[in-house]
Amino acid sequence: MAVPASQAWTVASYVLKQRLRRRERYPLVLMLEPLLRCNLACAGCGKIQYPPHVLKRALTVQQCLDAVEECGAPIVSIPGGEPLLYPHIGELVDALVARKKYVYLCTNALLLREKLDAGLFTPSKRLSFSVHMDGLREDHDASVCRNGVYDIAVEAIREALRRGFRVTTNTTLFDSSEPLRVREFFDEMMDLGVEGMMVSPGYSYQKAPDQESFLARERTTALFSQVLANKKRRWRFNQSPLFLQFLMGKQAFECTPWGNPLYTIFGWQRPCYLLQDGYAPTFRELMEETPWELYGRDSGNPQCRDCMVHSGYEPTAVHAAFSTWSGFKDAAAAAISGKL
Amino acid sequence: MGLPEIIELAFDYRGDVTIVRTDGAEITGYLFNRREDASGGSVQLFATESGAQVSLPYSAIAAVRFTGRDAARTEHFDSFQQRRSERGGSD
């Protein structure tokens, strides 16, 4: 299993509690962006294109903790921007761990070695560095538009593992991704010793510099079918097998945009991690006043048509495993057999 | 084009805008939110100079000018690709 048993139990008991309370909509992972600034400018990223005075802003630690409390999700993912640029990142992570949250610190790892040397973090079963790796050296460096980043990240991963930290990788695949190279990359990450991998197709951000490499839905399922066909047993994924089956076209899911809510310097983003249709001042307002029927593939919203991104569909997959017999059966079969 | 449509464009714009108020005063900043409601609607922006978060009702807005550079119109990707191909894959 790619996720520690205690984390799996926390998530399972949380989802079952929501089911027992008959909550129709509930968050699973809080996406917490304390700042939007980044030390890379990746071609497929549409999250950092703001005026300098906006990029200089950051949430306070208290604002972050208030958002965590308000949301109540058992997992907190800290993307960005680059969270290691956040001056209070050590204090924030410590506070989240103390609150018994499972934390995924999403980083490009350029500063990871430096922060580890500074003693900013303490190994914990509740803290995982989720390192951005979009493929083998040449593919990753092209994706982040800077040569040498792959080697720095690999070195930082080795060092984090050596110090006893949990390390996972997060990978975005684009139209240019070659299945055999992606499979080779999975082997390389497993050889490196990471706990598990997360993979998702890129979302077609309107503000991203490269508008030609995003995947349409049919192309996504074709690519992931090739990448994950005859999945090797040694490949460990830090995500639901049902989500991976969905990417392969083997599961039909609808989006759960409220599953991974995003809190940023602007507030609670409507309706999801990817679309920016406005901001709610409170989590309650986000959940109760967002016209959810306008989003997701079934809504006919063109912005949702090709989206198969983890932030919308992973919560659906997790929910399905606990709410339908077929979902439970498929998830259990994948967990036991290691096949998708 | 009416004010709500112009505000929608400003909301989508990744640069600063200057809002001319009905009393003639001007405020420049990044407009990051807008909401229409029974009272007519309001916008929220981060002021460029002071950094303050400002809220303005639609009724107080006379005009919106797009005065800052659009940060989403970057040459970074194109220039990286060009540099990369010129150097045979090395940056």
GROMACS .gro file of C-alpha atoms in nm:
model
  431
    1MET     CA    1   0.000   0.000   0.000
    2ALA     CA    2   0.138   0.343  -0.098
    3VAL     CA    3  -0.033   0.525   0.187
    4PRO     CA    4   0.041   0.448   0.555
    5ALA     CA    5  -0.234   0.247   0.723
    6SER     CA    6  -0.303   0.526   0.973
    7GLN     CA    7  -0.366   0.772   0.690
    8ALA     CA    8  -0.588   0.526   0.504
    9TRP     CA    9  -0.783   0.468   0.825
   10THR     CA   10  -0.820   0.843   0.889
   11VAL     CA   11  -0.956   0.902   0.540
   12ALA     CA   12  -1.184   0.597   0.550
   13SER     CA   13  -1.334   0.685   0.887
   14TYR     CA   14  -1.379   1.048   0.781
   15VAL     CA   15  -1.564   0.951   0.462
   16LEU     CA   16  -1.780   0.701   0.649
   17LYS     CA   17  -1.870   0.969   0.905
   18GLN     CA   18  -1.980   1.201   0.627
   19ARG     CA   19  -2.188   0.920   0.479
   20LEU     CA   20  -2.351   0.847   0.816
   21ARG     CA   21  -2.431   1.217   0.856
   22ARG     CA   22  -2.578   1.207   0.507
   23ARG     CA   23  -2.366   1.502   0.398
   24GLU     CA   24  -2.409   1.531   0.026
   25ARG     CA   25  -2.106   1.754  -0.020
   26TYR     CA   26  -1.794   1.742   0.192
   27PRO     CA   27  -1.426   1.830   0.143
   28LEU     CA   28  -1.161   1.561   0.135
   29VAL     CA   29  -0.843   1.757   0.077
   30LEU     CA   30  -0.796   2.125   0.153
   31MET     CA   31  -0.574   2.290  -0.105
   32LEU     CA   32  -0.403   2.566   0.088
   33GLU     CA   33  -0.201   2.819  -0.107
   34PRO     CA   34  -0.029   3.058   0.133
   35LEU     CA   35   0.125   3.245  -0.160
   36LEU     CA   36   0.119   3.249  -0.539
   37ARG     CA   37   0.485   3.330  -0.595
   38CYS     CA   38   0.705   3.065  -0.755
   39ASN     CA   39   1.071   3.026  -0.844
   40LEU     CA   40   0.981   2.854  -1.171
   41ALA     CA   41   0.755   2.956  -1.459
   42CYS     CA   42   0.630   2.629  -1.605
   43ALA     CA   43   0.474   2.625  -1.949
   44GLY     CA   44   0.158   2.446  -1.841
   45CYS     CA   45   0.092   2.644  -1.524
   46GLY     CA   46  -0.168   2.919  -1.511
   47LYS     CA   47  -0.148   2.991  -1.140
   48ILE     CA   48   0.130   3.248  -1.111
   49GLN     CA   49   0.048   3.512  -1.371
   50TYR     CA   50  -0.024   3.810  -1.147
   51PRO     CA   51   0.119   4.160  -1.096
   52PRO     CA   52   0.427   4.174  -0.869
   53HIS     CA   53   0.244   4.332  -0.577
   54VAL     CA   54  -0.001   4.038  -0.574
   55LEU     CA   55   0.280   3.783  -0.593
   56LYS     CA   56   0.441   3.947  -0.289
   57ARG     CA   57   0.132   3.886  -0.077
   58ALA     CA   58   0.097   3.586   0.152
   59LEU     CA   59  -0.153   3.452   0.401
   60THR     CA   60  -0.062   3.472   0.768
   61VAL     CA   61  -0.019   3.144   0.955
   62GLN     CA   62  -0.334   3.228   1.150
   63GLN     CA   63  -0.533   3.279   0.828
   64CYS     CA   64  -0.410   2.938   0.710
   65LEU     CA   65  -0.507   2.768   1.037
   66ASP     CA   66  -0.848   2.937   1.041
   67ALA     CA   67  -0.912   2.804   0.691
   68VAL     CA   68  -0.804   2.454   0.795
   69GLU     CA   69  -1.036   2.467   1.095
   70GLU     CA   70  -1.326   2.601   0.891
   71CYS     CA   71  -1.288   2.339   0.620
   72GLY     CA   72  -1.236   2.035   0.841
   73ALA     CA   73  -1.078   1.812   0.574
   74PRO     CA   74  -0.840   1.547   0.712
   75ILE     CA   75  -0.575   1.615   0.448
   76VAL     CA   76  -0.413   1.949   0.373
   77SER     CA   77  -0.221   1.990   0.052
   78ILE     CA   78   0.003   2.297   0.028
   79PRO     CA   79   0.066   2.386  -0.335
   80GLY     CA   80   0.126   2.734  -0.470
   81GLY     CA   81   0.328   2.906  -0.595
   82GLU     CA   82   0.624   2.741  -0.434
   83PRO     CA   83   0.542   2.685  -0.067
   84LEU     CA   84   0.908   2.669   0.033
   85LEU     CA   85   0.923   3.042  -0.053
   86TYR     CA   86   0.666   3.103   0.223
   87PRO     CA   87   0.864   3.246   0.516
   88HIS     CA   88   0.650   3.068   0.778
   89ILE     CA   89   0.629   2.727   0.609
   90GLY     CA   90   0.800   2.541   0.895
   91GLU     CA   91   0.570   2.695   1.156
   92LEU     CA   92   0.265   2.624   0.940
   93VAL     CA   93   0.354   2.258   0.883
   94ASP     CA   94   0.426   2.207   1.255
   95ALA     CA   95   0.089   2.357   1.344
   96LEU     CA   96  -0.095   2.136   1.093
   97VAL     CA   97   0.078   1.822   1.213
   98ALA     CA   98  -0.006   1.918   1.572
   99ARG     CA   99  -0.370   1.938   1.461
  100LYS     CA  100  -0.338   1.580   1.334
  101LYS     CA  101  -0.375   1.675   0.970
  102TYR     CA  102  -0.200   1.478   0.699
  103VAL     CA  103   0.008   1.732   0.507
  104TYR     CA  104   0.129   1.712   0.148
  105LEU     CA  105   0.381   1.987   0.087
  106CYS     CA  106   0.392   2.022  -0.293
  107THR     CA  107   0.728   2.153  -0.402
  108ASN     CA  108   0.952   2.177  -0.705
  109ALA     CA  109   1.232   2.091  -0.457
  110LEU     CA  110   1.466   2.366  -0.570
  111LEU     CA  111   1.487   2.486  -0.209
  112LEU     CA  112   1.419   2.156  -0.036
  113ARG     CA  113   1.780   2.065   0.041
  114GLU     CA  114   1.842   2.411   0.185
  115LYS     CA  115   1.533   2.394   0.406
  116LEU     CA  116   1.620   2.044   0.525
  117ASP     CA  117   1.971   2.158   0.615
  118ALA     CA  118   1.816   2.449   0.807
  119GLY     CA  119   1.619   2.199   1.015
  120LEU     CA  120   1.288   2.352   0.917
  121PHE     CA  121   1.099   2.023   0.919
  122THR     CA  122   1.076   1.715   1.138
  123PRO     CA  123   0.999   1.373   0.990
  124SER     CA  124   0.643   1.264   1.066
  125LYS     CA  125   0.397   1.010   0.937
  126ARG     CA  126   0.172   1.314   0.882
  127LEU     CA  127   0.412   1.505   0.655
  128SER     CA  128   0.495   1.414   0.299
  129PHE     CA  129   0.695   1.615   0.051
  130SER     CA  130   0.513   1.585  -0.279
  131VAL     CA  131   0.780   1.667  -0.531
  132HIS     CA  132   0.683   1.795  -0.874
  133MET     CA  133   0.835   1.561  -1.133
  134ASP     CA  134   0.685   1.565  -1.482
  135GLY     CA  135   0.897   1.288  -1.628
  136LEU     CA  136   1.250   1.182  -1.708
  137ARG     CA  137   1.525   1.446  -1.694
  138GLU     CA  138   1.473   1.592  -2.042
  139ASP     CA  139   1.093   1.585  -2.017
  140HIS     CA  140   1.082   1.741  -1.670
  141ASP     CA  141   1.328   2.018  -1.750
  142ALA     CA  142   1.131   2.100  -2.065
  143SER     CA  143   0.808   2.103  -1.865
  144VAL     CA  144   0.944   2.346  -1.606
  145CYS     CA  145   1.130   2.550  -1.870
  146ARG     CA  146   1.464   2.527  -1.695
  147ASN     CA  147   1.745   2.280  -1.739
  148GLY     CA  148   1.897   2.120  -1.432
  149VAL     CA  149   1.581   2.117  -1.221
  150TYR     CA  150   1.536   1.740  -1.246
  151ASP     CA  151   1.882   1.672  -1.103
  152ILE     CA  152   1.828   1.915  -0.815
  153ALA     CA  153   1.494   1.754  -0.735
  154VAL     CA  154   1.635   1.400  -0.743
  155GLU     CA  155   1.916   1.500  -0.508
  156ALA     CA  156   1.666   1.666  -0.272
  157ILE     CA  157   1.445   1.357  -0.277
  158ARG     CA  158   1.741   1.137  -0.188
  159GLU     CA  159   1.832   1.366   0.100
  160ALA     CA  160   1.475   1.384   0.232
  161LEU     CA  161   1.446   1.004   0.221
  162ARG     CA  162   1.783   0.969   0.392
  163ARG     CA  163   1.656   1.188   0.675
  164GLY     CA  164   1.345   0.974   0.719
  165PHE     CA  165   1.083   1.192   0.551
  166ARG     CA  166   0.792   1.063   0.351
  167VAL     CA  167   0.837   1.160  -0.014
  168THR     CA  168   0.590   1.126  -0.298
  169THR     CA  169   0.595   1.266  -0.649
  170ASN     CA  170   0.328   1.453  -0.841
  171THR     CA  171   0.332   1.430  -1.218
  172THR     CA  172   0.130   1.613  -1.479
  173LEU     CA  173   0.104   1.456  -1.821
  174PHE     CA  174   0.053   1.659  -2.137
  175ASP     CA  175  -0.018   1.594  -2.501
  176SER     CA  176   0.352   1.550  -2.571
  177SER     CA  177   0.397   1.277  -2.308
  178GLU     CA  178   0.527   0.949  -2.449
  179PRO     CA  179   0.386   0.639  -2.276
  180LEU     CA  180   0.709   0.439  -2.279
  181ARG     CA  181   0.906   0.729  -2.136
  182VAL     CA  182   0.642   0.777  -1.865
  183ARG     CA  183   0.669   0.409  -1.773
  184GLU     CA  184   1.047   0.440  -1.761
  185PHE     CA  185   1.000   0.744  -1.537
  186PHE     CA  186   0.778   0.544  -1.299
  187ASP     CA  187   1.055   0.283  -1.274
  188GLU     CA  188   1.307   0.556  -1.201
  189MET     CA  189   1.097   0.704  -0.921
  190MET     CA  190   1.047   0.363  -0.764
  191ASP     CA  191   1.423   0.300  -0.786
  192LEU     CA  192   1.471   0.631  -0.609
  193GLY     CA  193   1.263   0.496  -0.322
  194VAL     CA  194   0.969   0.734  -0.311
  195GLU     CA  195   0.667   0.618  -0.113
  196GLY     CA  196   0.424   0.662  -0.401
  197MET     CA  197   0.344   0.863  -0.711
  198MET     CA  198   0.055   1.087  -0.805
  199VAL     CA  199  -0.030   1.144  -1.167
  200SER     CA  200  -0.286   1.359  -1.343
  201PRO     CA  201  -0.353   1.511  -1.683
  202GLY     CA  202  -0.290   1.883  -1.703
  203TYR     CA  203  -0.579   2.123  -1.689
  204SER     CA  204  -0.610   2.365  -1.979
  205TYR     CA  205  -0.549   2.684  -1.785
  206GLN     CA  206  -0.654   2.979  -1.998
  207LYS     CA  207  -0.366   3.180  -1.856
  208ALA     CA  208  -0.092   2.921  -1.911
  209PRO     CA  209   0.181   3.018  -2.159
  210ASP     CA  210   0.159   2.693  -2.356
  211GLN     CA  211  -0.196   2.647  -2.482
  212GLU     CA  212  -0.120   2.371  -2.729
  213SER     CA  213  -0.019   2.082  -2.505
  214PHE     CA  214  -0.332   2.018  -2.299
  215LEU     CA  215  -0.510   1.688  -2.340
  216ALA     CA  216  -0.862   1.640  -2.472
  217ARG     CA  217  -1.061   1.372  -2.292
  218GLU     CA  218  -1.027   1.096  -2.553
  219ARG     CA  219  -0.655   1.160  -2.582
  220THR     CA  220  -0.627   1.148  -2.203
  221THR     CA  221  -0.785   0.806  -2.174
  222ALA     CA  222  -0.579   0.676  -2.466
  223LEU     CA  223  -0.256   0.805  -2.311
  224PHE     CA  224  -0.327   0.673  -1.962
  225SER     CA  225  -0.442   0.339  -2.101
  226GLN     CA  226  -0.103   0.302  -2.264
  227VAL     CA  227   0.090   0.431  -1.965
  228LEU     CA  228  -0.089   0.216  -1.708
  229ALA     CA  229  -0.149  -0.096  -1.920
  230ASN     CA  230  -0.004  -0.402  -1.748
  231LYS     CA  231   0.082  -0.186  -1.451
  232LYS     CA  232   0.394  -0.313  -1.282
  233ARG     CA  233   0.339  -0.434  -0.927
  234ARG     CA  234   0.633  -0.229  -0.806
  235TRP     CA  235   0.467   0.096  -0.914
  236ARG     CA  236   0.302   0.247  -0.609
  237PHE     CA  237   0.051   0.525  -0.654
  238ASN     CA  238  -0.046   0.759  -0.374
  239GLN     CA  239  -0.399   0.789  -0.506
  240SER     CA  240  -0.717   0.591  -0.552
  241PRO     CA  241  -0.697   0.302  -0.801
  242LEU     CA  242  -1.047   0.400  -0.913
  243PHE     CA  243  -0.915   0.741  -1.018
  244LEU     CA  244  -0.643   0.574  -1.224
  245GLN     CA  245  -0.907   0.349  -1.381
  246PHE     CA  246  -1.109   0.663  -1.458
  247LEU     CA  247  -0.808   0.812  -1.638
  248MET     CA  248  -0.789   0.491  -1.841
  249GLY     CA  249  -1.157   0.520  -1.936
  250LYS     CA  250  -1.258   0.224  -1.721
  251GLN     CA  251  -1.471   0.422  -1.476
  252ALA     CA  252  -1.737   0.683  -1.551
  253PHE     CA  253  -1.724   0.955  -1.288
  254GLU     CA  254  -1.865   1.304  -1.255
  255CYS     CA  255  -1.661   1.585  -1.107
  256THR     CA  256  -1.669   1.663  -0.735
  257PRO     CA  257  -1.550   2.025  -0.745
  258TRP     CA  258  -1.606   2.078  -0.371
  259GLY     CA  259  -1.390   1.775  -0.283
  260ASN     CA  260  -1.060   1.965  -0.298
  261PRO     CA  261  -1.152   2.324  -0.207
  262LEU     CA  262  -0.887   2.593  -0.251
  263TYR     CA  263  -0.809   2.874  -0.008
  264THR     CA  264  -0.576   3.149  -0.129
  265ILE     CA  265  -0.493   3.513  -0.065
  266PHE     CA  266  -0.816   3.592  -0.252
  267GLY     CA  267  -1.042   3.374  -0.034
  268TRP     CA  268  -1.224   3.046  -0.108
  269GLN     CA  269  -1.204   2.993  -0.482
  270ARG     CA  270  -1.526   2.914  -0.670
  271PRO     CA  271  -1.594   2.654  -0.788
  272CYS     CA  272  -1.276   2.448  -0.771
  273TYR     CA  273  -0.900   2.433  -0.766
  274LEU     CA  274  -0.879   2.510  -1.137
  275LEU     CA  275  -1.160   2.743  -1.241
  276GLN     CA  276  -1.170   3.098  -1.111
  277ASP     CA  277  -1.526   3.218  -1.113
  278GLY     CA  278  -1.486   3.429  -0.800
  279TYR     CA  279  -1.414   3.398  -0.429
  280ALA     CA  280  -1.625   3.337  -0.121
  281PRO     CA  281  -1.525   3.495   0.211
  282THR     CA  282  -1.609   3.180   0.410
  283PHE     CA  283  -1.602   2.806   0.348
  284ARG     CA  284  -1.967   2.785   0.443
  285GLU     CA  285  -2.058   3.039   0.178
  286LEU     CA  286  -1.849   2.852  -0.077
  287MET     CA  287  -2.035   2.529  -0.007
  288GLU     CA  288  -2.383   2.674   0.027
  289GLU     CA  289  -2.394   2.949  -0.232
  290THR     CA  290  -2.191   2.815  -0.523
  291PRO     CA  291  -2.419   2.709  -0.811
  292TRP     CA  292  -2.261   2.365  -0.837
  293GLU     CA  293  -2.503   2.258  -1.109
  294LEU     CA  294  -2.314   2.486  -1.349
  295TYR     CA  295  -1.998   2.278  -1.322
  296GLY     CA  296  -1.880   1.930  -1.409
  297ARG     CA  297  -1.900   1.750  -1.741
  298ASP     CA  298  -2.272   1.679  -1.719
  299SER     CA  299  -2.343   2.051  -1.684
  300GLY     CA  300  -2.221   2.111  -2.038
  301ASN     CA  301  -1.984   2.380  -1.912
  302PRO     CA  302  -1.717   2.398  -2.186
  303GLN     CA  303  -1.448   2.470  -1.925
  304CYS     CA  304  -1.522   2.130  -1.767
  305ARG     CA  305  -1.561   1.930  -2.085
  306ASP     CA  306  -1.207   1.791  -2.111
  307CYS     CA  307  -1.107   1.813  -1.747
  308MET     CA  308  -1.008   1.487  -1.580
  309VAL     CA  309  -0.782   1.641  -1.318
  310HIS     CA  310  -0.726   1.476  -0.979
  311SER     CA  311  -0.864   1.771  -0.782
  312GLY     CA  312  -1.211   1.713  -0.924
  313TYR     CA  313  -1.217   1.338  -0.977
  314GLU     CA  314  -1.003   1.186  -0.704
  315PRO     CA  315  -1.264   1.280  -0.440
  316THR     CA  316  -1.528   1.121  -0.662
  317ALA     CA  317  -1.322   0.804  -0.679
  318VAL     CA  318  -1.273   0.793  -0.302
  319HIS     CA  319  -1.642   0.858  -0.243
  320ALA     CA  320  -1.734   0.581  -0.490
  321ALA     CA  321  -1.520   0.328  -0.306
  322PHE     CA  322  -1.723   0.389   0.009
  323SER     CA  323  -2.068   0.446  -0.132
  324THR     CA  324  -2.122   0.187  -0.403
  325TRP     CA  325  -2.079  -0.188  -0.399
  326SER     CA  326  -1.915  -0.183  -0.744
  327GLY     CA  327  -1.677   0.093  -0.632
  328PHE     CA  328  -1.578  -0.100  -0.321
  329LYS     CA  329  -1.534  -0.419  -0.522
  330ASP     CA  330  -1.319  -0.252  -0.790
  331ALA     CA  331  -1.106  -0.072  -0.531
  332ALA     CA  332  -1.055  -0.390  -0.327
  333ALA     CA  333  -0.970  -0.593  -0.639
  334ALA     CA  334  -0.714  -0.335  -0.749
  335ALA     CA  335  -0.560  -0.320  -0.401
  336ILE     CA  336  -0.529  -0.697  -0.375
  337SER     CA  337  -0.421  -0.777  -0.730
  338GLY     CA  338  -0.214  -0.463  -0.793
  339LYS     CA  339  -0.381  -0.443  -1.133
  340LEU     CA  340  -0.594  -0.162  -1.274
  341MET     CA  341  -2.063   4.758  -2.323
  342GLY     CA  342  -2.223   4.797  -1.979
  343LEU     CA  343  -2.043   4.824  -1.646
  344PRO     CA  344  -2.104   4.457  -1.544
  345GLU     CA  345  -1.946   4.339  -1.870
  346ILE     CA  346  -1.646   4.569  -1.825
  347ILE     CA  347  -1.603   4.448  -1.468
  348GLU     CA  348  -1.614   4.089  -1.593
  349LEU     CA  349  -1.328   4.168  -1.831
  350ALA     CA  350  -1.138   4.335  -1.547
  351PHE     CA  351  -1.193   4.028  -1.328
  352ASP     CA  352  -1.044   3.807  -1.599
  353TYR     CA  353  -0.753   4.045  -1.657
  354ARG     CA  354  -0.420   3.947  -1.494
  355GLY     CA  355  -0.295   4.303  -1.459
  356ASP     CA  356  -0.382   4.609  -1.256
  357VAL     CA  357  -0.679   4.825  -1.343
  358THR     CA  358  -0.765   5.180  -1.248
  359ILE     CA  359  -1.114   5.240  -1.124
  360VAL     CA  360  -1.255   5.588  -1.165
  361ARG     CA  361  -1.513   5.650  -0.896
  362THR     CA  362  -1.828   5.850  -0.950
  363ASP     CA  363  -1.683   6.120  -0.721
  364GLY     CA  364  -1.383   6.153  -0.955
  365ALA     CA  365  -1.129   5.979  -0.730
  366GLU     CA  366  -0.918   5.701  -0.879
  367ILE     CA  367  -0.784   5.380  -0.730
  368THR     CA  368  -0.540   5.143  -0.899
  369GLY     CA  369  -0.506   4.780  -0.804
  370TYR     CA  370  -0.565   4.416  -0.892
  371LEU     CA  371  -0.935   4.338  -0.917
  372PHE     CA  372  -0.964   3.983  -0.789
  373ASN     CA  373  -1.333   3.942  -0.716
  374ARG     CA  374  -1.675   4.068  -0.813
  375ARG     CA  375  -2.019   3.967  -0.706
  376GLU     CA  376  -2.362   4.075  -0.814
  377ASP     CA  377  -2.633   4.075  -0.553
  378ALA     CA  378  -2.963   4.235  -0.472
  379SER     CA  379  -2.795   4.565  -0.390
  380GLY     CA  380  -2.636   4.575  -0.736
  381GLY     CA  381  -2.296   4.418  -0.679
  382SER     CA  382  -1.946   4.504  -0.569
  383VAL     CA  383  -1.581   4.450  -0.659
  384GLN     CA  384  -1.281   4.371  -0.442
  385LEU     CA  385  -0.927   4.469  -0.524
  386PHE     CA  386  -0.579   4.483  -0.374
  387ALA     CA  387  -0.458   4.841  -0.406
  388THR     CA  388  -0.119   4.860  -0.578
  389GLU     CA  389   0.033   5.135  -0.364
  390SER     CA  390  -0.106   5.070  -0.015
  391GLY     CA  391  -0.164   4.695  -0.044
  392ALA     CA  392  -0.500   4.745   0.123
  393GLN     CA  393  -0.798   4.531   0.032
  394VAL     CA  394  -1.066   4.762  -0.104
  395SER     CA  395  -1.433   4.692  -0.169
  396LEU     CA  396  -1.639   4.914  -0.397
  397PRO     CA  397  -2.007   4.892  -0.491
  398TYR     CA  398  -2.087   4.899  -0.863
  399SER     CA  399  -2.284   5.217  -0.796
  400ALA     CA  400  -1.961   5.398  -0.698
  401ILE     CA  401  -1.779   5.305  -1.021
  402ALA     CA  402  -1.784   5.542  -1.319
  403ALA     CA  403  -1.521   5.374  -1.537
  404VAL     CA  404  -1.255   5.102  -1.542
  405ARG     CA  405  -0.926   5.145  -1.724
  406PHE     CA  406  -0.685   4.859  -1.794
  407THR     CA  407  -0.364   5.030  -1.689
  408GLY     CA  408  -0.129   4.748  -1.581
  409ARG     CA  409   0.058   4.493  -1.787
  410ASP     CA  410  -0.129   4.166  -1.842
  411ALA     CA  411   0.091   3.915  -1.657
  412ALA     CA  412  -0.065   3.626  -1.846
  413ARG     CA  413   0.076   3.756  -2.174
  414THR     CA  414   0.422   3.624  -2.114
  415GLU     CA  415   0.693   3.560  -2.363
  416HIS     CA  416   0.868   3.321  -2.126
  417PHE     CA  417   0.756   2.994  -2.282
  418ASP     CA  418   0.819   3.105  -2.641
  419SER     CA  419   1.160   3.245  -2.556
  420PHE     CA  420   1.253   2.927  -2.364
  421GLN     CA  421   1.150   2.707  -2.656
  422GLN     CA  422   1.343   2.923  -2.898
  423ARG     CA  423   1.652   2.932  -2.679
  424ARG     CA  424   1.631   2.557  -2.629
  425SER     CA  425   1.607   2.477  -2.999
  426GLU     CA  426   1.885   2.722  -3.086
  427ARG     CA  427   2.118   2.551  -2.840
  428GLY     CA  428   2.021   2.201  -2.940
  429GLY     CA  429   1.825   2.126  -2.625
  430SER     CA  430   2.051   2.290  -2.369
  431ASP     CA  431   1.941   2.600  -2.180
   0.00000   0.00000   0.00000
